[in-house]
Amino acid sequence: MKETISNTGFYFHYRMPEFDKLLDRIPKDNVVDKNFTWGNLCKVNRTALNINDYQDILVNPLRMVSEELGVTFSAKILHPWINMYERGSFQEVHWHDDCDIAAVIFLNDEPDFSKFYFFDANHTQFTKPWVKIITRIKESNIYYPKIQAGDVILFPSHMMHGVTPHQSDIIRKTMSFNVVITDVQ
């Protein structure tokens, strides 16, 4: 279901189709891939995955977006990876400039797990009086989607997002992937 955050910020939130099948394919070990060329400002372990092992499952939420919008598009799914958050791990606020859609599948959850959030960069355009007003009416430039294990969110890649510091000894795992839209029919 499409959720609107602001005029330029929205995301799609679904239960991941074939979630159990996806979990069965994900490596059970927590092997850390040191070859990532991004993420120097964060503290998170990652493992690259081969798209050929997941393509048939990852295409499902893209179909759901297409159906909800009533727009047919062709797309290429790029380089999925697993994020592993140990106690104290976090992801800095960032965006993806090499794709059109970013996606995150939440593989597990617990009460003290870190939280995924969107950051509204347009909030910095408010003057100090507006910031005071916004604070008093309990509005914020940070939005936390209500997610649980088995959920997937997809959003335009320009949207700033991050993950708060992890407060659990249980490793928090998510699977992320990027999508390039190649044609809109």
PDB file of C-alpha atoms in Angstrom:
ATOM      1  CA  MET A   1       0.000   0.000   0.000  1.00  0.00           C
ATOM      2  CA  LYS A   2       1.326   3.447  -0.898  1.00  0.00           C
ATOM      3  CA  GLU A   3       2.107   5.635   2.124  1.00  0.00           C
ATOM      4  CA  THR A   4       2.653   9.384   1.653  1.00  0.00           C
ATOM      5  CA  ILE A   5       5.195  11.224   3.785  1.00  0.00           C
ATOM      6  CA  SER A   6       5.364  14.554   1.900  1.00  0.00           C
ATOM      7  CA  ASN A   7       4.711  15.945  -1.572  1.00  0.00           C
ATOM      8  CA  THR A   8       7.873  14.286  -2.885  1.00  0.00           C
ATOM      9  CA  GLY A   9       8.186  11.492  -0.352  1.00  0.00           C
ATOM     10  CA  PHE A  10       6.236   8.252  -0.473  1.00  0.00           C
ATOM     11  CA  TYR A  11       6.873   4.563  -0.200  1.00  0.00           C
ATOM     12  CA  PHE A  12       5.128   1.270  -0.840  1.00  0.00           C
ATOM     13  CA  HIS A  13       4.720  -1.157   2.043  1.00  0.00           C
ATOM     14  CA  TYR A  14       3.715  -4.796   1.531  1.00  0.00           C
ATOM     15  CA  ARG A  15       4.052  -8.222   3.064  1.00  0.00           C
ATOM     16  CA  MET A  16       6.850  -9.834   1.051  1.00  0.00           C
ATOM     17  CA  PRO A  17       5.401 -12.482  -1.289  1.00  0.00           C
ATOM     18  CA  GLU A  18       7.118 -15.849  -0.870  1.00  0.00           C
ATOM     19  CA  PHE A  19       8.911 -14.617   2.252  1.00  0.00           C
ATOM     20  CA  ASP A  20       9.569 -18.152   3.575  1.00  0.00           C
ATOM     21  CA  LYS A  21      11.014 -19.183   0.206  1.00  0.00           C
ATOM     22  CA  LEU A  22      13.295 -16.114   0.318  1.00  0.00           C
ATOM     23  CA  LEU A  23      14.471 -16.937   3.855  1.00  0.00           C
ATOM     24  CA  ASP A  24      15.329 -20.475   2.767  1.00  0.00           C
ATOM     25  CA  ARG A  25      17.642 -19.137   0.042  1.00  0.00           C
ATOM     26  CA  ILE A  26      19.515 -16.609   2.160  1.00  0.00           C
ATOM     27  CA  PRO A  27      22.858 -17.889   3.491  1.00  0.00           C
ATOM     28  CA  LYS A  28      22.598 -18.818   7.175  1.00  0.00           C
ATOM     29  CA  ASP A  29      26.143 -17.774   8.039  1.00  0.00           C
ATOM     30  CA  ASN A  30      27.048 -14.152   8.699  1.00  0.00           C
ATOM     31  CA  VAL A  31      29.942 -13.853   6.269  1.00  0.00           C
ATOM     32  CA  VAL A  32      31.043 -10.215   5.939  1.00  0.00           C
ATOM     33  CA  ASP A  33      31.915  -8.980   2.453  1.00  0.00           C
ATOM     34  CA  LYS A  34      34.804  -6.474   2.654  1.00  0.00           C
ATOM     35  CA  ASN A  35      34.533  -5.504  -1.047  1.00  0.00           C
ATOM     36  CA  PHE A  36      31.739  -2.928  -0.704  1.00  0.00           C
ATOM     37  CA  THR A  37      32.839   0.428  -2.094  1.00  0.00           C
ATOM     38  CA  TRP A  38      30.240   2.470  -0.215  1.00  0.00           C
ATOM     39  CA  GLY A  39      29.201   2.939   3.378  1.00  0.00           C
ATOM     40  CA  ASN A  40      32.300   4.512   4.897  1.00  0.00           C
ATOM     41  CA  LEU A  41      30.153   6.657   7.188  1.00  0.00           C
ATOM     42  CA  CYS A  42      28.120   3.792   8.599  1.00  0.00           C
ATOM     43  CA  LYS A  43      28.787   0.811  10.801  1.00  0.00           C
ATOM     44  CA  VAL A  44      27.098  -2.245   9.322  1.00  0.00           C
ATOM     45  CA  ASN A  45      28.274  -5.584   7.967  1.00  0.00           C
ATOM     46  CA  ARG A  46      27.101  -6.539   4.483  1.00  0.00           C
ATOM     47  CA  THR A  47      27.135  -9.557   2.216  1.00  0.00           C
ATOM     48  CA  ALA A  48      26.646  -9.262  -1.550  1.00  0.00           C
ATOM     49  CA  LEU A  49      24.200 -11.691  -3.153  1.00  0.00           C
ATOM     50  CA  ASN A  50      23.873 -12.949  -6.719  1.00  0.00           C
ATOM     51  CA  ILE A  51      20.741 -11.548  -8.396  1.00  0.00           C
ATOM     52  CA  ASN A  52      20.269 -14.798 -10.333  1.00  0.00           C
ATOM     53  CA  ASP A  53      19.491 -16.576  -7.048  1.00  0.00           C
ATOM     54  CA  TYR A  54      16.699 -14.126  -6.104  1.00  0.00           C
ATOM     55  CA  GLN A  55      15.301 -12.556  -9.292  1.00  0.00           C
ATOM     56  CA  ASP A  56      12.162 -14.733  -9.375  1.00  0.00           C
ATOM     57  CA  ILE A  57      11.194 -13.643  -5.842  1.00  0.00           C
ATOM     58  CA  LEU A  58      12.314  -9.990  -5.892  1.00  0.00           C
ATOM     59  CA  VAL A  59      10.255  -9.207  -8.979  1.00  0.00           C
ATOM     60  CA  ASN A  60       7.040  -9.817  -6.980  1.00  0.00           C
ATOM     61  CA  PRO A  61       6.958  -6.545  -4.998  1.00  0.00           C
ATOM     62  CA  LEU A  62       7.708  -4.634  -8.224  1.00  0.00           C
ATOM     63  CA  ARG A  63       4.606  -6.225  -9.758  1.00  0.00           C
ATOM     64  CA  MET A  64       2.627  -5.108  -6.721  1.00  0.00           C
ATOM     65  CA  VAL A  65       3.803  -1.505  -7.162  1.00  0.00           C
ATOM     66  CA  SER A  66       2.917  -1.640 -10.864  1.00  0.00           C
ATOM     67  CA  GLU A  67      -0.560  -2.994 -10.101  1.00  0.00           C
ATOM     68  CA  GLU A  68      -1.219  -0.451  -7.338  1.00  0.00           C
ATOM     69  CA  LEU A  69      -0.168   2.465  -9.553  1.00  0.00           C
ATOM     70  CA  GLY A  70      -1.915   1.093 -12.632  1.00  0.00           C
ATOM     71  CA  VAL A  71       1.296   1.716 -14.571  1.00  0.00           C
ATOM     72  CA  THR A  72       3.277  -0.926 -16.427  1.00  0.00           C
ATOM     73  CA  PHE A  73       7.041  -0.560 -16.382  1.00  0.00           C
ATOM     74  CA  SER A  74      10.071  -2.648 -17.194  1.00  0.00           C
ATOM     75  CA  ALA A  75      12.889  -2.747 -14.677  1.00  0.00           C
ATOM     76  CA  LYS A  76      16.233  -4.273 -13.896  1.00  0.00           C
ATOM     77  CA  ILE A  77      16.947  -5.413 -10.349  1.00  0.00           C
ATOM     78  CA  LEU A  78      20.520  -4.673  -9.308  1.00  0.00           C
ATOM     79  CA  HIS A  79      22.906  -6.297  -6.841  1.00  0.00           C
ATOM     80  CA  PRO A  80      20.928  -7.431  -3.772  1.00  0.00           C
ATOM     81  CA  TRP A  81      22.759  -7.573  -0.463  1.00  0.00           C
ATOM     82  CA  ILE A  82      22.221  -8.505   3.188  1.00  0.00           C
ATOM     83  CA  ASN A  83      22.744  -5.925   5.950  1.00  0.00           C
ATOM     84  CA  MET A  84      23.738  -7.312   9.365  1.00  0.00           C
ATOM     85  CA  TYR A  85      23.439  -4.968  12.335  1.00  0.00           C
ATOM     86  CA  GLU A  86      25.291  -5.961  15.491  1.00  0.00           C
ATOM     87  CA  ARG A  87      24.967  -3.991  18.732  1.00  0.00           C
ATOM     88  CA  GLY A  88      25.972  -0.369  17.965  1.00  0.00           C
ATOM     89  CA  SER A  89      25.663  -0.770  14.187  1.00  0.00           C
ATOM     90  CA  PHE A  90      23.823   1.918  12.196  1.00  0.00           C
ATOM     91  CA  GLN A  91      23.360   3.272   8.680  1.00  0.00           C
ATOM     92  CA  GLU A  92      23.986   6.960   8.064  1.00  0.00           C
ATOM     93  CA  VAL A  93      21.379   9.095   6.294  1.00  0.00           C
ATOM     94  CA  HIS A  94      21.868   8.611   2.556  1.00  0.00           C
ATOM     95  CA  TRP A  95      20.149   8.198  -0.799  1.00  0.00           C
ATOM     96  CA  HIS A  96      20.858   6.039  -3.837  1.00  0.00           C
ATOM     97  CA  ASP A  97      21.917   8.035  -6.902  1.00  0.00           C
ATOM     98  CA  ASP A  98      22.479   5.081  -9.241  1.00  0.00           C
ATOM     99  CA  CYS A  99      18.932   3.732  -9.462  1.00  0.00           C
ATOM    100  CA  ASP A 100      15.255   4.700  -9.470  1.00  0.00           C
ATOM    101  CA  ILE A 101      13.815   2.540  -6.688  1.00  0.00           C
ATOM    102  CA  ALA A 102      15.405   1.353  -3.445  1.00  0.00           C
ATOM    103  CA  ALA A 103      13.929  -1.605  -1.566  1.00  0.00           C
ATOM    104  CA  VAL A 104      14.382  -3.166   1.864  1.00  0.00           C
ATOM    105  CA  ILE A 105      13.042  -6.505   3.061  1.00  0.00           C
ATOM    106  CA  PHE A 106      12.972  -6.893   6.845  1.00  0.00           C
ATOM    107  CA  LEU A 107      14.128 -10.416   7.681  1.00  0.00           C
ATOM    108  CA  ASN A 108      13.723 -10.384  11.465  1.00  0.00           C
ATOM    109  CA  ASP A 109      12.614  -8.105  14.293  1.00  0.00           C
ATOM    110  CA  GLU A 110      12.843  -7.784  18.059  1.00  0.00           C
ATOM    111  CA  PRO A 111      11.939  -5.002  20.532  1.00  0.00           C
ATOM    112  CA  ASP A 112      15.461  -3.498  20.822  1.00  0.00           C
ATOM    113  CA  PHE A 113      16.284  -3.641  17.114  1.00  0.00           C
ATOM    114  CA  SER A 114      17.485  -0.566  15.273  1.00  0.00           C
ATOM    115  CA  LYS A 115      14.836   1.245  13.248  1.00  0.00           C
ATOM    116  CA  PHE A 116      14.712   2.164   9.585  1.00  0.00           C
ATOM    117  CA  TYR A 117      13.710   5.796   8.998  1.00  0.00           C
ATOM    118  CA  PHE A 118      13.177   8.372   6.283  1.00  0.00           C
ATOM    119  CA  PHE A 119      14.731  11.817   6.689  1.00  0.00           C
ATOM    120  CA  ASP A 120      12.988  14.788   5.052  1.00  0.00           C
ATOM    121  CA  ALA A 121      15.843  16.959   3.788  1.00  0.00           C
ATOM    122  CA  ASN A 122      13.339  19.697   2.883  1.00  0.00           C
ATOM    123  CA  HIS A 123      12.891  20.274   6.605  1.00  0.00           C
ATOM    124  CA  THR A 124      16.155  22.267   6.534  1.00  0.00           C
ATOM    125  CA  GLN A 125      14.388  24.957   4.493  1.00  0.00           C
ATOM    126  CA  PHE A 126      12.185  26.007   7.415  1.00  0.00           C
ATOM    127  CA  THR A 127      13.093  29.151   9.351  1.00  0.00           C
ATOM    128  CA  LYS A 128      13.693  28.928  13.111  1.00  0.00           C
ATOM    129  CA  PRO A 129      10.145  30.045  14.001  1.00  0.00           C
ATOM    130  CA  TRP A 130       8.700  27.325  11.754  1.00  0.00           C
ATOM    131  CA  VAL A 131      10.964  24.719  13.336  1.00  0.00           C
ATOM    132  CA  LYS A 132       9.583  25.720  16.766  1.00  0.00           C
ATOM    133  CA  ILE A 133       6.012  25.503  15.467  1.00  0.00           C
ATOM    134  CA  ILE A 134       6.613  22.142  13.821  1.00  0.00           C
ATOM    135  CA  THR A 135       8.224  20.791  16.983  1.00  0.00           C
ATOM    136  CA  ARG A 136       5.305  21.932  19.139  1.00  0.00           C
ATOM    137  CA  ILE A 137       2.738  20.264  16.906  1.00  0.00           C
ATOM    138  CA  LYS A 138       4.829  17.098  17.067  1.00  0.00           C
ATOM    139  CA  GLU A 139       5.790  17.068  13.382  1.00  0.00           C
ATOM    140  CA  SER A 140       9.249  15.858  12.527  1.00  0.00           C
ATOM    141  CA  ASN A 141      11.658  15.565   9.657  1.00  0.00           C
ATOM    142  CA  ILE A 142      12.174  11.909  10.630  1.00  0.00           C
ATOM    143  CA  TYR A 143       9.570   9.277   9.800  1.00  0.00           C
ATOM    144  CA  TYR A 144       9.679   5.682  11.065  1.00  0.00           C
ATOM    145  CA  PRO A 145       7.592   3.248   8.997  1.00  0.00           C
ATOM    146  CA  LYS A 146       5.851   0.629  11.125  1.00  0.00           C
ATOM    147  CA  ILE A 147       7.492  -2.546   9.875  1.00  0.00           C
ATOM    148  CA  GLN A 148       7.915  -6.131  11.001  1.00  0.00           C
ATOM    149  CA  ALA A 149       9.711  -9.240   9.810  1.00  0.00           C
ATOM    150  CA  GLY A 150       8.364 -10.237   6.417  1.00  0.00           C
ATOM    151  CA  ASP A 151       7.621  -6.680   5.264  1.00  0.00           C
ATOM    152  CA  VAL A 152       9.137  -5.046   2.198  1.00  0.00           C
ATOM    153  CA  ILE A 153       9.252  -1.331   1.468  1.00  0.00           C
ATOM    154  CA  LEU A 154      10.063   0.234  -1.909  1.00  0.00           C
ATOM    155  CA  PHE A 155      10.658   3.949  -2.399  1.00  0.00           C
ATOM    156  CA  PRO A 156      12.069   6.461  -4.883  1.00  0.00           C
ATOM    157  CA  SER A 157      15.829   6.313  -4.534  1.00  0.00           C
ATOM    158  CA  HIS A 158      16.188  10.081  -3.969  1.00  0.00           C
ATOM    159  CA  MET A 159      14.553   9.761  -0.541  1.00  0.00           C
ATOM    160  CA  MET A 160      16.973  10.170   2.328  1.00  0.00           C
ATOM    161  CA  HIS A 161      16.919   7.209   4.711  1.00  0.00           C
ATOM    162  CA  GLY A 162      18.974   5.566   7.428  1.00  0.00           C
ATOM    163  CA  VAL A 163      18.963   3.132  10.352  1.00  0.00           C
ATOM    164  CA  THR A 164      19.258   4.063  14.032  1.00  0.00           C
ATOM    165  CA  PRO A 165      21.947   2.457  16.258  1.00  0.00           C
ATOM    166  CA  HIS A 166      21.191  -1.195  17.017  1.00  0.00           C
ATOM    167  CA  GLN A 167      20.543  -1.934  20.717  1.00  0.00           C
ATOM    168  CA  SER A 168      20.280  -5.733  20.716  1.00  0.00           C
ATOM    169  CA  ASP A 169      22.737  -8.618  20.902  1.00  0.00           C
ATOM    170  CA  ILE A 170      20.628 -10.418  18.264  1.00  0.00           C
ATOM    171  CA  ILE A 171      21.847  -9.535  14.761  1.00  0.00           C
ATOM    172  CA  ARG A 172      19.248  -7.531  12.826  1.00  0.00           C
ATOM    173  CA  LYS A 173      19.111  -8.590   9.176  1.00  0.00           C
ATOM    174  CA  THR A 174      17.621  -6.901   6.155  1.00  0.00           C
ATOM    175  CA  MET A 175      17.921  -7.584   2.458  1.00  0.00           C
ATOM    176  CA  SER A 176      18.237  -4.580   0.175  1.00  0.00           C
ATOM    177  CA  PHE A 177      18.194  -4.172  -3.568  1.00  0.00           C
ATOM    178  CA  ASN A 178      18.056  -1.382  -6.104  1.00  0.00           C
ATOM    179  CA  VAL A 179      15.972  -1.120  -9.253  1.00  0.00           C
ATOM    180  CA  VAL A 180      16.523   0.772 -12.494  1.00  0.00           C
ATOM    181  CA  ILE A 181      13.342   1.484 -14.457  1.00  0.00           C
ATOM    182  CA  THR A 182      14.175   0.799 -18.098  1.00  0.00           C
ATOM    183  CA  ASP A 183      10.824   1.653 -19.702  1.00  0.00           C
ATOM    184  CA  VAL A 184       7.390   2.991 -18.747  1.00  0.00           C
ATOM    185  CA  GLN A 185       4.594   1.800 -21.019  1.00  0.00           C
TER     186      GLN A 185
END
